[in-house]
PDB file of C-alpha atoms in Angstrom:
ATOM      1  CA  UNK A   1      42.214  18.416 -91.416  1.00 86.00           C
ATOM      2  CA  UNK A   2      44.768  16.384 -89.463  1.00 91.00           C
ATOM      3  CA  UNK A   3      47.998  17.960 -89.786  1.00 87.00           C
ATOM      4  CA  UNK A   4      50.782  16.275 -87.753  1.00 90.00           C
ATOM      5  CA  UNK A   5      51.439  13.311 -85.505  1.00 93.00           C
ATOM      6  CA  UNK A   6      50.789  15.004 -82.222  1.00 94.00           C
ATOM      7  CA  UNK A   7      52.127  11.982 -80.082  1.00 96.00           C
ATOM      8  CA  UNK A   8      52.201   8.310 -79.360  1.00 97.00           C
ATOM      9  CA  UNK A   9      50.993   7.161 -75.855  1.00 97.00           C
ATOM     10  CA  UNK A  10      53.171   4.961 -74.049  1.00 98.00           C
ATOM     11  CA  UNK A  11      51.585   2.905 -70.906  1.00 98.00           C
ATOM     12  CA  UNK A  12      54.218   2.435 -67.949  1.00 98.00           C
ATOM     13  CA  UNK A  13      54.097   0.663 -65.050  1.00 98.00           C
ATOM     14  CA  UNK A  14      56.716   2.922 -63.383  1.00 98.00           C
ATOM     15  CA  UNK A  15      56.715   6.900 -65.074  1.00 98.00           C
ATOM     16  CA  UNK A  16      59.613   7.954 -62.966  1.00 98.00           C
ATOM     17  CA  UNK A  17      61.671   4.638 -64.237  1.00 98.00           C
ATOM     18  CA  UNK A  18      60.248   4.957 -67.909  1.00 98.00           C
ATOM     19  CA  UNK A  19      61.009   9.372 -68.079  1.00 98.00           C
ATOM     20  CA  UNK A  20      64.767   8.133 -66.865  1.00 98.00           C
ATOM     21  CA  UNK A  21      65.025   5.145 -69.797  1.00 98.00           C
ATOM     22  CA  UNK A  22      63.684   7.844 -72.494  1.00 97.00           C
ATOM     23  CA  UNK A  23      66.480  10.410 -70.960  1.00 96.00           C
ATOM     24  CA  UNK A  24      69.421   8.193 -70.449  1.00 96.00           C
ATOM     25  CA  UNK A  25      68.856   6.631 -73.788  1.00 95.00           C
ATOM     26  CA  UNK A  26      67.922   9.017 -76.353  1.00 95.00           C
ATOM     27  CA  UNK A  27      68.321  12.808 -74.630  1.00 94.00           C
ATOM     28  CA  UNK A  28      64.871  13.069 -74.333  1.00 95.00           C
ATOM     29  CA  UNK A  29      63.217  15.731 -71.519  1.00 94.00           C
ATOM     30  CA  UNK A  30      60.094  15.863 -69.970  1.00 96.00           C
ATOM     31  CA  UNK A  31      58.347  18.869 -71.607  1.00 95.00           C
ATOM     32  CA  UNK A  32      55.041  18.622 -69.089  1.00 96.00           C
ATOM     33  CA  UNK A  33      53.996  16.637 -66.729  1.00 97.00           C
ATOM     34  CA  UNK A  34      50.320  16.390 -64.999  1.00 97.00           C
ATOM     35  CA  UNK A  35      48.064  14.322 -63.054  1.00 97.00           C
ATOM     36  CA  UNK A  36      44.779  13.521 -65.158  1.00 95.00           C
ATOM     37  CA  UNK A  37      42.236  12.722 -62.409  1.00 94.00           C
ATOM     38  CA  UNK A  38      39.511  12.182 -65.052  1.00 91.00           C
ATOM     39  CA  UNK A  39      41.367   9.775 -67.330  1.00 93.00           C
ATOM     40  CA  UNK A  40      43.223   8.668 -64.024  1.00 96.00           C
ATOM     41  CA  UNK A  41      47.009   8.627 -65.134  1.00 97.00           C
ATOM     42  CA  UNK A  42      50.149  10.046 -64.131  1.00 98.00           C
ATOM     43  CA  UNK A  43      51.568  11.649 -67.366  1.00 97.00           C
ATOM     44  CA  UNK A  44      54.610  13.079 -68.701  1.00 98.00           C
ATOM     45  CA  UNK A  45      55.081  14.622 -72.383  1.00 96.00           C
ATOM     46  CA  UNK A  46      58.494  14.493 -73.586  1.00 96.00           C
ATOM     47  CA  UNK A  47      58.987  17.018 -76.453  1.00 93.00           C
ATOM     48  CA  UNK A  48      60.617  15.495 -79.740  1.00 92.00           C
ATOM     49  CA  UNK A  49      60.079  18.260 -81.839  1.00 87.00           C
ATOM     50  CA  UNK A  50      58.422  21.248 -82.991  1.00 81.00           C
ATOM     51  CA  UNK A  51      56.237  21.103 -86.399  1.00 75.00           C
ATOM     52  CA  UNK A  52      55.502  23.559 -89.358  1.00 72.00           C
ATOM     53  CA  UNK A  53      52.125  24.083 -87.964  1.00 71.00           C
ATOM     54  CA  UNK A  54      53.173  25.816 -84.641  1.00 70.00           C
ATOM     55  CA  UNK A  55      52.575  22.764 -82.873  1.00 76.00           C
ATOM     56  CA  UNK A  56      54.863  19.868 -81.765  1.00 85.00           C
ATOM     57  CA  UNK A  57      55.522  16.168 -81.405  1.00 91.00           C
ATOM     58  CA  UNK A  58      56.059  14.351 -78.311  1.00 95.00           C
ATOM     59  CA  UNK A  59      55.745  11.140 -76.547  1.00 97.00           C
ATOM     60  CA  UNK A  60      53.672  11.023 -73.913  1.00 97.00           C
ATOM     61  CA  UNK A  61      54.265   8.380 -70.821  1.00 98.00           C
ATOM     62  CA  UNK A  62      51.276   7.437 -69.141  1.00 98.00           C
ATOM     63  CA  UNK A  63      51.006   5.409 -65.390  1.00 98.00           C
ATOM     64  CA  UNK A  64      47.700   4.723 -64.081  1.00 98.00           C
ATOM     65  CA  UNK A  65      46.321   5.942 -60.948  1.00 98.00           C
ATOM     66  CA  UNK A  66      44.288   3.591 -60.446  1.00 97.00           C
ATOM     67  CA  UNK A  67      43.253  -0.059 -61.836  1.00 96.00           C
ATOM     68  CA  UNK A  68      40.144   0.878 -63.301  1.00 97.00           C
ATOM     69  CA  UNK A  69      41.104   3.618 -65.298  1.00 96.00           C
ATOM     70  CA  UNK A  70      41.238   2.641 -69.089  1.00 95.00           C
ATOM     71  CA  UNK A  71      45.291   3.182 -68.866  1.00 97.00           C
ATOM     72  CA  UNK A  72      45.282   0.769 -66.070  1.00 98.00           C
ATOM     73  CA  UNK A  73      43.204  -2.048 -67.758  1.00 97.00           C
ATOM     74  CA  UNK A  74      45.056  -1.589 -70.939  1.00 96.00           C
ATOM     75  CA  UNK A  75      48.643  -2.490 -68.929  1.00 97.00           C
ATOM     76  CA  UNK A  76      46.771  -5.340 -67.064  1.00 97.00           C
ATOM     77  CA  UNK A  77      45.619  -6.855 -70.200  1.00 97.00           C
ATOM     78  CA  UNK A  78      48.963  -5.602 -72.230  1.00 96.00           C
ATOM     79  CA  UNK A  79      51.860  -5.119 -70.120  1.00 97.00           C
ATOM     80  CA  UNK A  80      53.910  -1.967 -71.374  1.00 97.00           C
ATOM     81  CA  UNK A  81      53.876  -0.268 -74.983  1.00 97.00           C
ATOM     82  CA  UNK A  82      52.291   1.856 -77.588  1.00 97.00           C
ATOM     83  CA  UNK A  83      48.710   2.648 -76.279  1.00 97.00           C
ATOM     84  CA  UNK A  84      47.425   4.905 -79.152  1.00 97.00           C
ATOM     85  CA  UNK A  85      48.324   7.156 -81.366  1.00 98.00           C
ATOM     86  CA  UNK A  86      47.284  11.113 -81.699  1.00 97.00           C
ATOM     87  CA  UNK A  87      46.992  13.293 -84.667  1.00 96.00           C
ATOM     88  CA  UNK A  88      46.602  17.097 -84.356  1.00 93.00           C
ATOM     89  CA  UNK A  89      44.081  19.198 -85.802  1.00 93.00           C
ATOM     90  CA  UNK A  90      42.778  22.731 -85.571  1.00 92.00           C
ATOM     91  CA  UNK A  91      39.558  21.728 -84.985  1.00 95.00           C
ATOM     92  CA  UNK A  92      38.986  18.336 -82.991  1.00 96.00           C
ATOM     93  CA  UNK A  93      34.823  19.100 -83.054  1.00 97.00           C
ATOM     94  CA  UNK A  94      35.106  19.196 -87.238  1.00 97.00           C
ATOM     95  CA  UNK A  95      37.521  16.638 -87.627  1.00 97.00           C
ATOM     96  CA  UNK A  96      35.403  14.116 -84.732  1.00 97.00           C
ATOM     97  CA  UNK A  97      31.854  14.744 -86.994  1.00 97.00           C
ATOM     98  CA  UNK A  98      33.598  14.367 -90.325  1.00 97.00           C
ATOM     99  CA  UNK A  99      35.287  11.080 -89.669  1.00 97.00           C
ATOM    100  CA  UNK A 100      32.148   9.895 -87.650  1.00 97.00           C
ATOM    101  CA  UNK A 101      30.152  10.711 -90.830  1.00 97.00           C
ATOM    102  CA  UNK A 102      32.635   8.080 -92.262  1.00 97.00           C
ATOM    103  CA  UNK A 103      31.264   5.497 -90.015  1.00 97.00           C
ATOM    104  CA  UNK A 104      33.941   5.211 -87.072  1.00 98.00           C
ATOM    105  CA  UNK A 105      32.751   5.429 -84.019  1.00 98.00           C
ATOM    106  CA  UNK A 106      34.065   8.369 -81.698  1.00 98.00           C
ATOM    107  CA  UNK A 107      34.074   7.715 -78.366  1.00 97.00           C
ATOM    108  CA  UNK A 108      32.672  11.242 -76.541  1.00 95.00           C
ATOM    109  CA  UNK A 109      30.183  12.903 -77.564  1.00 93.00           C
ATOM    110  CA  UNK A 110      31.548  16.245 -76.558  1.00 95.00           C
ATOM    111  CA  UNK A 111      36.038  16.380 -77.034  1.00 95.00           C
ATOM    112  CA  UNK A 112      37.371  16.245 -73.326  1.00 95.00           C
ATOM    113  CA  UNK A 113      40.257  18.209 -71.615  1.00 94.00           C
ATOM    114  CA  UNK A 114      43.699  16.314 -72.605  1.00 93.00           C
ATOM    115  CA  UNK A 115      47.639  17.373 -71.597  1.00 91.00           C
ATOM    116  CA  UNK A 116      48.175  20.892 -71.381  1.00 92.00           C
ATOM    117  CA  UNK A 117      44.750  22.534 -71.654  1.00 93.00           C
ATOM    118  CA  UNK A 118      44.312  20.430 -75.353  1.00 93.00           C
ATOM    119  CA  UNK A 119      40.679  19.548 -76.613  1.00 95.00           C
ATOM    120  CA  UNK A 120      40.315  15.825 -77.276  1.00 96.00           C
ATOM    121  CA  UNK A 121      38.968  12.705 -78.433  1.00 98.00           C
ATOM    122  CA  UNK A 122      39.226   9.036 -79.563  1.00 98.00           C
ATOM    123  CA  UNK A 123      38.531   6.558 -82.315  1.00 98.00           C
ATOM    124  CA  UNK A 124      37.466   3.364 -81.532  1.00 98.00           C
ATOM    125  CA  UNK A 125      40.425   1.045 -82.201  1.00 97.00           C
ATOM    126  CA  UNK A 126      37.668  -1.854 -83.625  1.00 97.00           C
ATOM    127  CA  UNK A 127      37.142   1.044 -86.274  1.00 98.00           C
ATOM    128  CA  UNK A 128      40.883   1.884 -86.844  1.00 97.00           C
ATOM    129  CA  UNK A 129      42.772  -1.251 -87.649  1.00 96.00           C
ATOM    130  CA  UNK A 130      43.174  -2.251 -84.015  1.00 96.00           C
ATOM    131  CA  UNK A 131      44.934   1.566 -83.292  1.00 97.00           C
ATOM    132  CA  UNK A 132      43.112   3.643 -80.399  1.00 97.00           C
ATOM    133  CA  UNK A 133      43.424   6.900 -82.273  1.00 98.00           C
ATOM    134  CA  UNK A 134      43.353  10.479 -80.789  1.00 97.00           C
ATOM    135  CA  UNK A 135      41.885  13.648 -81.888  1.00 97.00           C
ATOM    136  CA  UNK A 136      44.336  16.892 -80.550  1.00 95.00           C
ATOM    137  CA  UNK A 137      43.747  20.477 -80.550  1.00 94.00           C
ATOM    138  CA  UNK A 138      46.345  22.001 -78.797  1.00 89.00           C
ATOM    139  CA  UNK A 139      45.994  24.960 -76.528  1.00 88.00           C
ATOM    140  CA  UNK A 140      47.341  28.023 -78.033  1.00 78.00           C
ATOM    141  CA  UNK A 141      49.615  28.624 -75.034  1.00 57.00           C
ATOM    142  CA  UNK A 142      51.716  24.886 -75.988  1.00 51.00           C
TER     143      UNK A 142
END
């Protein structure tokens, strides 16, 4: 069962410039921040808010590494924005097959290693309204 908005993706050109905007402007700080080689970004998680379910919210700034990494695309076709959109879960693997059994297409077969140790996967946005969608299970550490 989904049980929070984990956090919105936000594609940057510039993280450094983008963490400073979200700091100056609304007294946001950077939670975590990681390189991703497999997904290829840059990321920093900016903590908005802790939940009723032990987890949190944040927003999560991504730069690409590189221009073929889906981040990277996404900005070359997109410029700067919202990139997708993640709800949390206690179980990404349940939550994946039932909503697959619904007739959206997830996009790994097997969740993937997200931020902070997390479990995750996507929805294809052709499926979803036009929204990438995330699947998060957060490590029990964050």
């Amino acid at each position: 069962m989904l049980t929070r908005i984990d956090h919105i993706g936000i594609a940057c050109f510039d993280l450094d410039e983008t963490v400073k905007f979200y700091r100056d402007t609304y007294g946001f700080e950077v939670f975590h921040s990681e390189v991703n080689e497999e997904q290829g970004v840059r990321e920093a998680m900016l903590k908005i808010n802790d939940t009723s379910d032990g987890g949190a919210s944040y927003l999560q700034l991504l730069e690409p590494t590189r221009e073929d990494s889906a981040v990277g695309k996404w900005l070359a076709k997109n410029g700067e924005g919202v990139h997708h959109i993640a709800f949390g879960t206690a179980d990404v693997d349940a939550d994946a097959a039932d909503i697959r059994g619904k007739g959206v297409r997830v996009l790994y077969d097997e969740p993937r290693t997200g931020s902070m140790g997390s479990r995750i996967t996507f929805l294809h946005p052709k499926d979803c309204h036009g929204v990438l969608t995330e699947l998060v299970t957060s490590a029990k550490e964050h």
